[in-house]
PDB file of C-alpha atoms and ligand atoms in Angstrom:
ATOM      1  CA  UNK A 249      -0.026  -0.066   0.539  1.00  0.00           C
ATOM      2  CA  UNK A 250       0.871   3.286  -0.312  1.00  0.00           C
ATOM      3  CA  UNK A 251       1.636   6.102   1.990  1.00  0.00           C
ATOM      4  CA  UNK A 252      -1.636   7.966   0.689  1.00  0.00           C
ATOM      5  CA  UNK A 253      -3.148   4.903   1.113  1.00  0.00           C
ATOM      6  CA  UNK A 254      -2.219   3.946   4.116  1.00  0.00           C
ATOM      7  CA  UNK A 255      -3.036   6.790   5.514  1.00  0.00           C
ATOM      8  CA  UNK A 256      -6.117   7.069   4.429  1.00  0.00           C
ATOM      9  CA  UNK A 257      -7.245   3.591   5.126  1.00  0.00           C
ATOM     10  CA  UNK A 258      -5.897   5.176   8.888  1.00  0.00           C
ATOM     11  CA  UNK A 259      -8.006   8.458   9.468  1.00  0.00           C
ATOM     12  CA  UNK A 260     -10.915   6.172   8.973  1.00  0.00           C
ATOM     13  CA  UNK A 261     -10.070   3.033  11.346  1.00  0.00           C
ATOM     14  CA  UNK A 262      -9.056   6.196  13.616  1.00  0.00           C
ATOM     15  CA  UNK A 263     -12.607   7.716  12.829  1.00  0.00           C
ATOM     16  CA  UNK A 264     -12.848  11.747  13.292  1.00  0.00           C
ATOM     17  CA  UNK A 265     -12.568  12.337  17.068  1.00  0.00           C
ATOM     18  CA  UNK A 266      -8.603  10.790  16.197  1.00  0.00           C
ATOM     19  CA  UNK A 267      -6.173  13.618  14.899  1.00  0.00           C
ATOM     20  CA  UNK A 268      -3.420  11.179  12.942  1.00  0.00           C
ATOM     21  CA  UNK A 269      -0.245  13.192  13.617  1.00  0.00           C
ATOM     22  CA  UNK A 270       2.811  11.491  10.842  1.00  0.00           C
ATOM     23  CA  UNK A 271       5.776  10.647  12.038  1.00  0.00           C
ATOM     24  CA  UNK A 272       8.187  11.605   9.599  1.00  0.00           C
ATOM     25  CA  UNK A 273      11.538  10.931  11.571  1.00  0.00           C
ATOM     26  CA  UNK A 274      14.107   8.909   9.731  1.00  0.00           C
ATOM     27  CA  UNK A 275      12.296   9.440   6.137  1.00  0.00           C
ATOM     28  CA  UNK A 276      13.074  10.936   3.280  1.00  0.00           C
ATOM     29  CA  UNK A 277      11.293  14.125   2.763  1.00  0.00           C
ATOM     30  CA  UNK A 278       9.700  12.758  -0.679  1.00  0.00           C
ATOM     31  CA  UNK A 279       7.711  10.479   1.709  1.00  0.00           C
ATOM     32  CA  UNK A 280       6.846  13.152   3.975  1.00  0.00           C
ATOM     33  CA  UNK A 281       5.598  15.344   0.452  1.00  0.00           C
ATOM     34  CA  UNK A 282       3.504  12.064  -0.915  1.00  0.00           C
ATOM     35  CA  UNK A 283       2.284  12.444   2.440  1.00  0.00           C
ATOM     36  CA  UNK A 284       1.373  15.418   2.276  1.00  0.00           C
ATOM     37  CA  UNK A 285      -0.146  15.272  -0.903  1.00  0.00           C
ATOM     38  CA  UNK A 286      -2.863  13.550   0.342  1.00  0.00           C
ATOM     39  CA  UNK A 287      -4.287  15.797   2.353  1.00  0.00           C
ATOM     40  CA  UNK A 288      -1.674  15.335   5.420  1.00  0.00           C
ATOM     41  CA  UNK A 289      -1.472  18.668   7.826  1.00  0.00           C
ATOM     42  CA  UNK A 290       0.730  17.106  11.358  1.00  0.00           C
ATOM     43  CA  UNK A 291       4.073  15.664  11.330  1.00  0.00           C
ATOM     44  CA  UNK A 292       5.985  14.792  14.043  1.00  0.00           C
ATOM     45  CA  UNK A 293      10.130  14.565  14.271  1.00  0.00           C
ATOM     46  CA  UNK A 294      11.894  13.731  17.821  1.00  0.00           C
ATOM     47  CA  UNK A 295      14.368  15.712  16.643  1.00  0.00           C
ATOM     48  CA  UNK A 296      15.643  19.372  15.943  1.00  0.00           C
ATOM     49  CA  UNK A 297      18.134  18.693  13.568  1.00  0.00           C
ATOM     50  CA  UNK A 298      15.641  16.243  11.026  1.00  0.00           C
ATOM     51  CA  UNK A 299      12.687  18.697  12.218  1.00  0.00           C
ATOM     52  CA  UNK A 300      14.796  22.092  11.044  1.00  0.00           C
ATOM     53  CA  UNK A 301      16.036  20.620   7.483  1.00  0.00           C
ATOM     54  CA  UNK A 302      12.459  19.515   6.694  1.00  0.00           C
ATOM     55  CA  UNK A 303      10.594  22.372   7.992  1.00  0.00           C
ATOM     56  CA  UNK A 304      13.228  24.458   4.534  1.00  0.00           C
ATOM     57  CA  UNK A 305      12.208  21.803   2.543  1.00  0.00           C
ATOM     58  CA  UNK A 306       8.472  20.844   3.074  1.00  0.00           C
ATOM     59  CA  UNK A 307       5.444  23.222   2.507  1.00  0.00           C
ATOM     60  CA  UNK A 308       5.411  26.092   4.862  1.00  0.00           C
ATOM     61  CA  UNK A 309       1.166  25.285   5.942  1.00  0.00           C
ATOM     62  CA  UNK A 310       2.508  21.644   7.074  1.00  0.00           C
ATOM     63  CA  UNK A 311       2.448  21.652  11.498  1.00  0.00           C
ATOM     64  CA  UNK A 312       5.658  19.986  13.026  1.00  0.00           C
ATOM     65  CA  UNK A 313       5.024  18.486  16.698  1.00  0.00           C
ATOM     66  CA  UNK A 314       8.393  18.071  18.532  1.00  0.00           C
ATOM     67  CA  UNK A 315       8.270  14.039  19.753  1.00  0.00           C
ATOM     68  CA  UNK A 316      11.598  13.625  21.112  1.00  0.00           C
ATOM     69  CA  UNK A 317      13.476  15.068  24.425  1.00  0.00           C
ATOM     70  CA  UNK A 318      14.472  18.411  23.270  1.00  0.00           C
ATOM     71  CA  UNK A 319      17.483  20.144  25.337  1.00  0.00           C
ATOM     72  CA  UNK A 320      17.373  23.261  26.591  1.00  0.00           C
ATOM     73  CA  UNK A 321      20.602  24.753  24.223  1.00  0.00           C
ATOM     74  CA  UNK A 322      18.282  23.819  21.017  1.00  0.00           C
ATOM     75  CA  UNK A 323      15.009  25.354  21.727  1.00  0.00           C
ATOM     76  CA  UNK A 324      15.827  28.330  19.866  1.00  0.00           C
ATOM     77  CA  UNK A 325      16.379  26.687  16.074  1.00  0.00           C
ATOM     78  CA  UNK A 326      12.984  25.273  15.530  1.00  0.00           C
ATOM     79  CA  UNK A 327      10.584  28.136  18.094  1.00  0.00           C
ATOM     80  CA  UNK A 328      10.085  30.727  15.129  1.00  0.00           C
ATOM     81  CA  UNK A 329       8.367  27.410  13.599  1.00  0.00           C
ATOM     82  CA  UNK A 330       6.790  24.724  15.590  1.00  0.00           C
ATOM     83  CA  UNK A 331       2.961  23.624  15.970  1.00  0.00           C
ATOM     84  CA  UNK A 332       3.589  21.840  18.963  1.00  0.00           C
ATOM     85  CA  UNK A 333       6.253  20.170  22.205  1.00  0.00           C
ATOM     86  CA  UNK A 334       4.850  17.373  22.773  1.00  0.00           C
ATOM     87  CA  UNK A 335       7.251  15.666  24.338  1.00  0.00           C
ATOM     88  CA  UNK A 336       8.349  19.376  27.986  1.00  0.00           C
ATOM     89  CA  UNK A 337       9.435  17.350  30.312  1.00  0.00           C
ATOM     90  CA  UNK A 338      10.524  19.908  33.202  1.00  0.00           C
ATOM     91  CA  UNK A 339      10.168  23.430  34.315  1.00  0.00           C
ATOM     92  CA  UNK A 340      12.980  24.202  33.059  1.00  0.00           C
ATOM     93  CA  UNK A 341      12.752  23.445  30.167  1.00  0.00           C
ATOM     94  CA  UNK A 342       9.157  24.787  29.590  1.00  0.00           C
ATOM     95  CA  UNK A 343      10.794  28.358  31.144  1.00  0.00           C
ATOM     96  CA  UNK A 344      13.438  28.757  28.043  1.00  0.00           C
ATOM     97  CA  UNK A 345      10.201  27.885  25.263  1.00  0.00           C
ATOM     98  CA  UNK A 346       8.952  30.395  27.226  1.00  0.00           C
ATOM     99  CA  UNK A 347      11.484  32.727  26.519  1.00  0.00           C
ATOM    100  CA  UNK A 348      12.124  31.853  22.968  1.00  0.00           C
ATOM    101  CA  UNK A 349       8.542  32.353  22.086  1.00  0.00           C
ATOM    102  CA  UNK A 350       8.516  34.676  23.561  1.00  0.00           C
ATOM    103  CA  UNK A 351      11.785  36.329  21.423  1.00  0.00           C
ATOM    104  CA  UNK A 352      10.054  35.096  18.116  1.00  0.00           C
ATOM    105  CA  UNK A 353       5.996  36.432  19.040  1.00  0.00           C
ATOM    106  CA  UNK A 354       4.421  33.745  20.352  1.00  0.00           C
ATOM    107  CA  UNK A 355       2.896  31.031  22.313  1.00  0.00           C
ATOM    108  CA  UNK A 356       3.914  27.645  21.949  1.00  0.00           C
ATOM    109  CA  UNK A 357       1.043  24.791  21.976  1.00  0.00           C
ATOM    110  CA  UNK A 358       2.888  22.432  24.401  1.00  0.00           C
ATOM    111  CA  UNK A 359       1.974  18.701  25.954  1.00  0.00           C
ATOM    112  CA  UNK A 360       3.218  18.179  29.148  1.00  0.00           C
ATOM    113  CA  UNK A 361       5.033  14.774  28.225  1.00  0.00           C
ATOM    114  CA  UNK A 362       4.260  12.241  31.248  1.00  0.00           C
ATOM    115  CA  UNK A 363       6.017   8.520  32.334  1.00  0.00           C
ATOM    116  CA  UNK A 364       3.423   5.288  32.437  1.00  0.00           C
ATOM    117  CA  UNK A 365       6.018   2.820  31.023  1.00  0.00           C
ATOM    118  CA  UNK A 366       7.308   0.156  33.115  1.00  0.00           C
ATOM    119  CA  UNK A 367      10.983   1.460  31.492  1.00  0.00           C
ATOM    120  CA  UNK A 368      14.390   2.213  32.609  1.00  0.00           C
ATOM    121  CA  UNK A 369      13.917   4.507  30.469  1.00  0.00           C
ATOM    122  CA  UNK A 370      12.926   7.948  29.175  1.00  0.00           C
ATOM    123  CA  UNK A 371      11.443  11.072  29.574  1.00  0.00           C
ATOM    124  CA  UNK A 372       8.431  12.164  31.208  1.00  0.00           C
ATOM    125  CA  UNK A 373       7.838  13.880  33.618  1.00  0.00           C
ATOM    126  CA  UNK A 374       6.322  11.466  37.492  1.00  0.00           C
ATOM    127  CA  UNK A 375       3.166  12.370  37.973  1.00  0.00           C
ATOM    128  CA  UNK A 376       4.229  14.185  40.978  1.00  0.00           C
ATOM    129  CA  UNK A 377       5.907  16.365  39.227  1.00  0.00           C
ATOM    130  CA  UNK A 378       3.701  17.443  36.287  1.00  0.00           C
ATOM    131  CA  UNK A 379       1.308  18.781  39.074  1.00  0.00           C
ATOM    132  CA  UNK A 380       4.429  19.928  40.700  1.00  0.00           C
ATOM    133  CA  UNK A 381       4.975  21.417  37.629  1.00  0.00           C
ATOM    134  CA  UNK A 382       1.854  23.479  37.252  1.00  0.00           C
ATOM    135  CA  UNK A 383       1.494  24.969  40.254  1.00  0.00           C
ATOM    136  CA  UNK A 384       4.858  26.419  40.809  1.00  0.00           C
ATOM    137  CA  UNK A 385       5.340  29.923  40.835  1.00  0.00           C
ATOM    138  CA  UNK A 386       7.297  30.360  37.557  1.00  0.00           C
ATOM    139  CA  UNK A 387       5.113  28.161  35.424  1.00  0.00           C
ATOM    140  CA  UNK A 388       2.414  31.051  36.461  1.00  0.00           C
ATOM    141  CA  UNK A 389       4.821  33.800  34.935  1.00  0.00           C
ATOM    142  CA  UNK A 390       4.702  31.868  31.432  1.00  0.00           C
ATOM    143  CA  UNK A 391       2.553  33.649  28.642  1.00  0.00           C
ATOM    144  CA  UNK A 392       4.142  32.054  25.969  1.00  0.00           C
ATOM    145  CA  UNK A 393       3.772  28.681  26.139  1.00  0.00           C
ATOM    146  CA  UNK A 394       0.141  27.252  26.374  1.00  0.00           C
ATOM    147  CA  UNK A 395      -0.531  23.416  27.565  1.00  0.00           C
ATOM    148  CA  UNK A 396      -2.610  22.131  25.744  1.00  0.00           C
ATOM    149  CA  UNK A 397      -2.768  19.010  26.766  1.00  0.00           C
ATOM    150  CA  UNK A 398      -0.755  15.148  27.692  1.00  0.00           C
ATOM    151  CA  UNK A 399       1.421  12.454  26.075  1.00  0.00           C
ATOM    152  CA  UNK A 400       2.573   9.698  26.694  1.00  0.00           C
ATOM    153  CA  UNK A 401       3.920   6.727  25.748  1.00  0.00           C
ATOM    154  CA  UNK A 402       3.108   3.289  27.008  1.00  0.00           C
ATOM    155  CA  UNK A 403       5.980  -0.399  27.555  1.00  0.00           C
ATOM    156  CA  UNK A 404       7.441  -1.746  24.650  1.00  0.00           C
ATOM    157  CA  UNK A 405       5.357  -4.916  25.376  1.00  0.00           C
ATOM    158  CA  UNK A 406       2.970  -7.427  23.561  1.00  0.00           C
ATOM    159  CA  UNK A 407       1.115  -7.361  27.193  1.00  0.00           C
ATOM    160  CA  UNK A 408      -2.081  -5.481  25.646  1.00  0.00           C
ATOM    161  CA  UNK A 409      -3.239  -5.763  29.298  1.00  0.00           C
ATOM    162  CA  UNK A 410      -0.787  -3.942  30.591  1.00  0.00           C
ATOM    163  CA  UNK A 411      -0.133  -1.195  28.134  1.00  0.00           C
ATOM    164  CA  UNK A 412      -4.315  -0.972  28.421  1.00  0.00           C
ATOM    165  CA  UNK A 413      -3.654   0.055  32.475  1.00  0.00           C
ATOM    166  CA  UNK A 414      -0.459   2.634  31.277  1.00  0.00           C
ATOM    167  CA  UNK A 415      -3.619   4.153  28.942  1.00  0.00           C
ATOM    168  CA  UNK A 416      -5.997   4.603  31.201  1.00  0.00           C
ATOM    169  CA  UNK A 417      -3.742   5.621  34.358  1.00  0.00           C
ATOM    170  CA  UNK A 418      -2.804   8.256  31.782  1.00  0.00           C
ATOM    171  CA  UNK A 419      -6.947   9.128  30.868  1.00  0.00           C
ATOM    172  CA  UNK A 420      -7.486   8.967  34.268  1.00  0.00           C
ATOM    173  CA  UNK A 421      -4.533  11.862  34.769  1.00  0.00           C
ATOM    174  CA  UNK A 422      -5.209  13.719  31.996  1.00  0.00           C
ATOM    175  CA  UNK A 423      -9.655  14.251  33.565  1.00  0.00           C
ATOM    176  CA  UNK A 424      -8.217  15.292  37.128  1.00  0.00           C
ATOM    177  CA  UNK A 425      -6.035  17.750  35.526  1.00  0.00           C
ATOM    178  CA  UNK A 426      -8.246  19.189  33.378  1.00  0.00           C
ATOM    179  CA  UNK A 427     -10.227  19.708  36.126  1.00  0.00           C
ATOM    180  CA  UNK A 428      -7.667  20.410  38.903  1.00  0.00           C
ATOM    181  CA  UNK A 429      -5.662  23.421  36.875  1.00  0.00           C
ATOM    182  CA  UNK A 430      -8.277  23.526  33.160  1.00  0.00           C
ATOM    183  CA  UNK A 431     -11.663  24.197  34.944  1.00  0.00           C
ATOM    184  CA  UNK A 432     -11.860  26.940  32.737  1.00  0.00           C
ATOM    185  CA  UNK A 433     -10.163  26.981  29.750  1.00  0.00           C
ATOM    186  CA  UNK A 434     -11.057  24.474  26.978  1.00  0.00           C
ATOM    187  CA  UNK A 435      -8.400  24.857  25.291  1.00  0.00           C
ATOM    188  CA  UNK A 436      -6.487  21.195  27.450  1.00  0.00           C
ATOM    189  CA  UNK A 437      -7.785  18.940  25.138  1.00  0.00           C
ATOM    190  CA  UNK A 438      -5.368  16.944  23.869  1.00  0.00           C
ATOM    191  CA  UNK A 439      -4.078  13.726  24.886  1.00  0.00           C
ATOM    192  CA  UNK A 440      -1.221  12.256  22.883  1.00  0.00           C
ATOM    193  CA  UNK A 441      -1.374   8.505  23.257  1.00  0.00           C
ATOM    194  CA  UNK A 442      -0.494   5.600  21.057  1.00  0.00           C
ATOM    195  CA  UNK A 443       1.846   4.340  18.244  1.00  0.00           C
ATOM    196  CA  UNK A 444       1.560   1.882  15.067  1.00  0.00           C
ATOM    197  CA  UNK A 445       1.906  -0.961  17.467  1.00  0.00           C
ATOM    198  CA  UNK A 446      -1.002   0.285  20.243  1.00  0.00           C
ATOM    199  CA  UNK A 447      -3.130   2.749  19.006  1.00  0.00           C
ATOM    200  CA  UNK A 448      -6.491   0.932  18.840  1.00  0.00           C
ATOM    201  CA  UNK A 449      -6.022   0.841  22.532  1.00  0.00           C
ATOM    202  CA  UNK A 450      -4.780   3.968  23.102  1.00  0.00           C
ATOM    203  CA  UNK A 451      -8.427   4.971  21.260  1.00  0.00           C
ATOM    204  CA  UNK A 452     -10.697   2.357  23.207  1.00  0.00           C
ATOM    205  CA  UNK A 453      -8.668   4.372  26.490  1.00  0.00           C
ATOM    206  CA  UNK A 454      -9.563   8.444  25.783  1.00  0.00           C
ATOM    207  CA  UNK A 455      -6.603   9.485  23.058  1.00  0.00           C
ATOM    208  CA  UNK A 456      -7.672  11.965  20.746  1.00  0.00           C
ATOM    209  CA  UNK A 457      -4.152  11.622  18.912  1.00  0.00           C
ATOM    210  CA  UNK A 458      -2.142   8.861  17.814  1.00  0.00           C
ATOM    211  CA  UNK A 459       1.190   9.623  16.443  1.00  0.00           C
ATOM    212  CA  UNK A 460       1.913   7.143  13.852  1.00  0.00           C
ATOM    213  CA  UNK A 461       4.920   6.318  11.933  1.00  0.00           C
ATOM    214  CA  UNK A 462       6.241   2.782  11.095  1.00  0.00           C
ATOM    215  CA  UNK A 463       2.357   2.297  10.175  1.00  0.00           C
ATOM    216  CA  UNK A 464       1.934   5.390   8.200  1.00  0.00           C
ATOM    217  CA  UNK A 465       5.622   5.295   6.127  1.00  0.00           C
ATOM    218  CA  UNK A 466       7.147   1.947   6.480  1.00  0.00           C
ATOM    219  CA  UNK A 467       9.425   0.656   9.096  1.00  0.00           C
ATOM    220  CA  UNK A 468      12.266   3.009   9.618  1.00  0.00           C
ATOM    221  CA  UNK A 469      15.907   1.288   9.052  1.00  0.00           C
ATOM    222  CA  UNK A 470      17.702   1.248  12.528  1.00  0.00           C
ATOM    223  CA  UNK A 471      20.535   3.693  13.827  1.00  0.00           C
ATOM    224  CA  UNK A 472      21.714   2.238  16.212  1.00  0.00           C
ATOM    225  CA  UNK A 473      24.049   5.198  17.188  1.00  0.00           C
ATOM    226  CA  UNK A 474      21.518   7.155  17.383  1.00  0.00           C
ATOM    227  CA  UNK A 475      18.859   7.691  20.148  1.00  0.00           C
ATOM    228  CA  UNK A 476      16.294   6.228  17.669  1.00  0.00           C
TER     229      UNK A 476
HETATM  230  C1  PLP B 674       8.562   6.731  16.854  1.00  0.00           C
HETATM  231  C2  PLP B 674       7.297   7.398  17.824  1.00  0.00           C
HETATM  232  C3  PLP B 674       6.346   7.358  17.353  1.00  0.00           C
HETATM  233  C4  PLP B 674       6.028   6.056  16.291  1.00  0.00           C
HETATM  234  O1  PLP B 674       6.564   4.920  16.439  1.00  0.00           O
HETATM  235  P1  PLP B 674       5.963   4.393  15.260  1.00  0.00           P
HETATM  236  O2  PLP B 674       6.209   3.464  16.108  1.00  0.00           O
HETATM  237  O3  PLP B 674       6.549   4.112  13.872  1.00  0.00           O
HETATM  238  O4  PLP B 674       4.197   4.655  15.045  1.00  0.00           O
HETATM  239  C5  PLP B 674       5.411   7.459  18.214  1.00  0.00           C
HETATM  240  N1  PLP B 674       5.917   8.659  19.328  1.00  0.00           N
HETATM  241  C6  PLP B 674       6.897   9.018  20.021  1.00  0.00           C
HETATM  242  C7  PLP B 674       7.360   9.651  20.615  1.00  0.00           C
HETATM  243  C8  PLP B 674       8.031   8.100  18.901  1.00  0.00           C
HETATM  244  O5  PLP B 674       9.577   8.542  19.288  1.00  0.00           O
END
């Protein structure tokens, strides 16, 4: 099946209530252009360098989402154009995003990345840390970031019950956070969970944004010298 066909069938399957983010990391610009020509506008990249390179090559109405760990010293390269940063995992990073968004005269949409997997890896805030961030005095001073919701990555396992449980926990946390901290703000509306292997389970548990790479673009060549 072509990239266009894959997108079409995914959209049909996930339905209108779920936003499809096409995760294009490691894929050449031509593949993204093919997806774009099929109507796809939201693309996810996990490194700043790749996102900047593709941003320069591709149509300017693409909405770029950063989904990988972001180092504070690289925020400046994407602040002028990034549509959403889904991988906010510290107050320090959010501070930096706010600073560069202000310089660029923008308000940048962000998701807090929440650590839900049962793995010794990765980034993300614990539930307590996320609450601490939202309650901090410093957070209240940020005028150029806009927290739109939460993102989570489930454990890489075949155990469907475990994946369901992790997504269920994140959905429950999302509802609680919305109720406690964003009650009057109807733009805290994005729960990004699910990738190629588990988006069905994620949607079943309440996801409204899935980040799908290999099901659209085919398998990635694994680069062992890189993190992803
Ligand atoms: C790579 C990646 C995805 C997409 O993975 P696929 O298995 O190719 O769908 C989703 N989310 C994050 C954070 C990723 O890094």
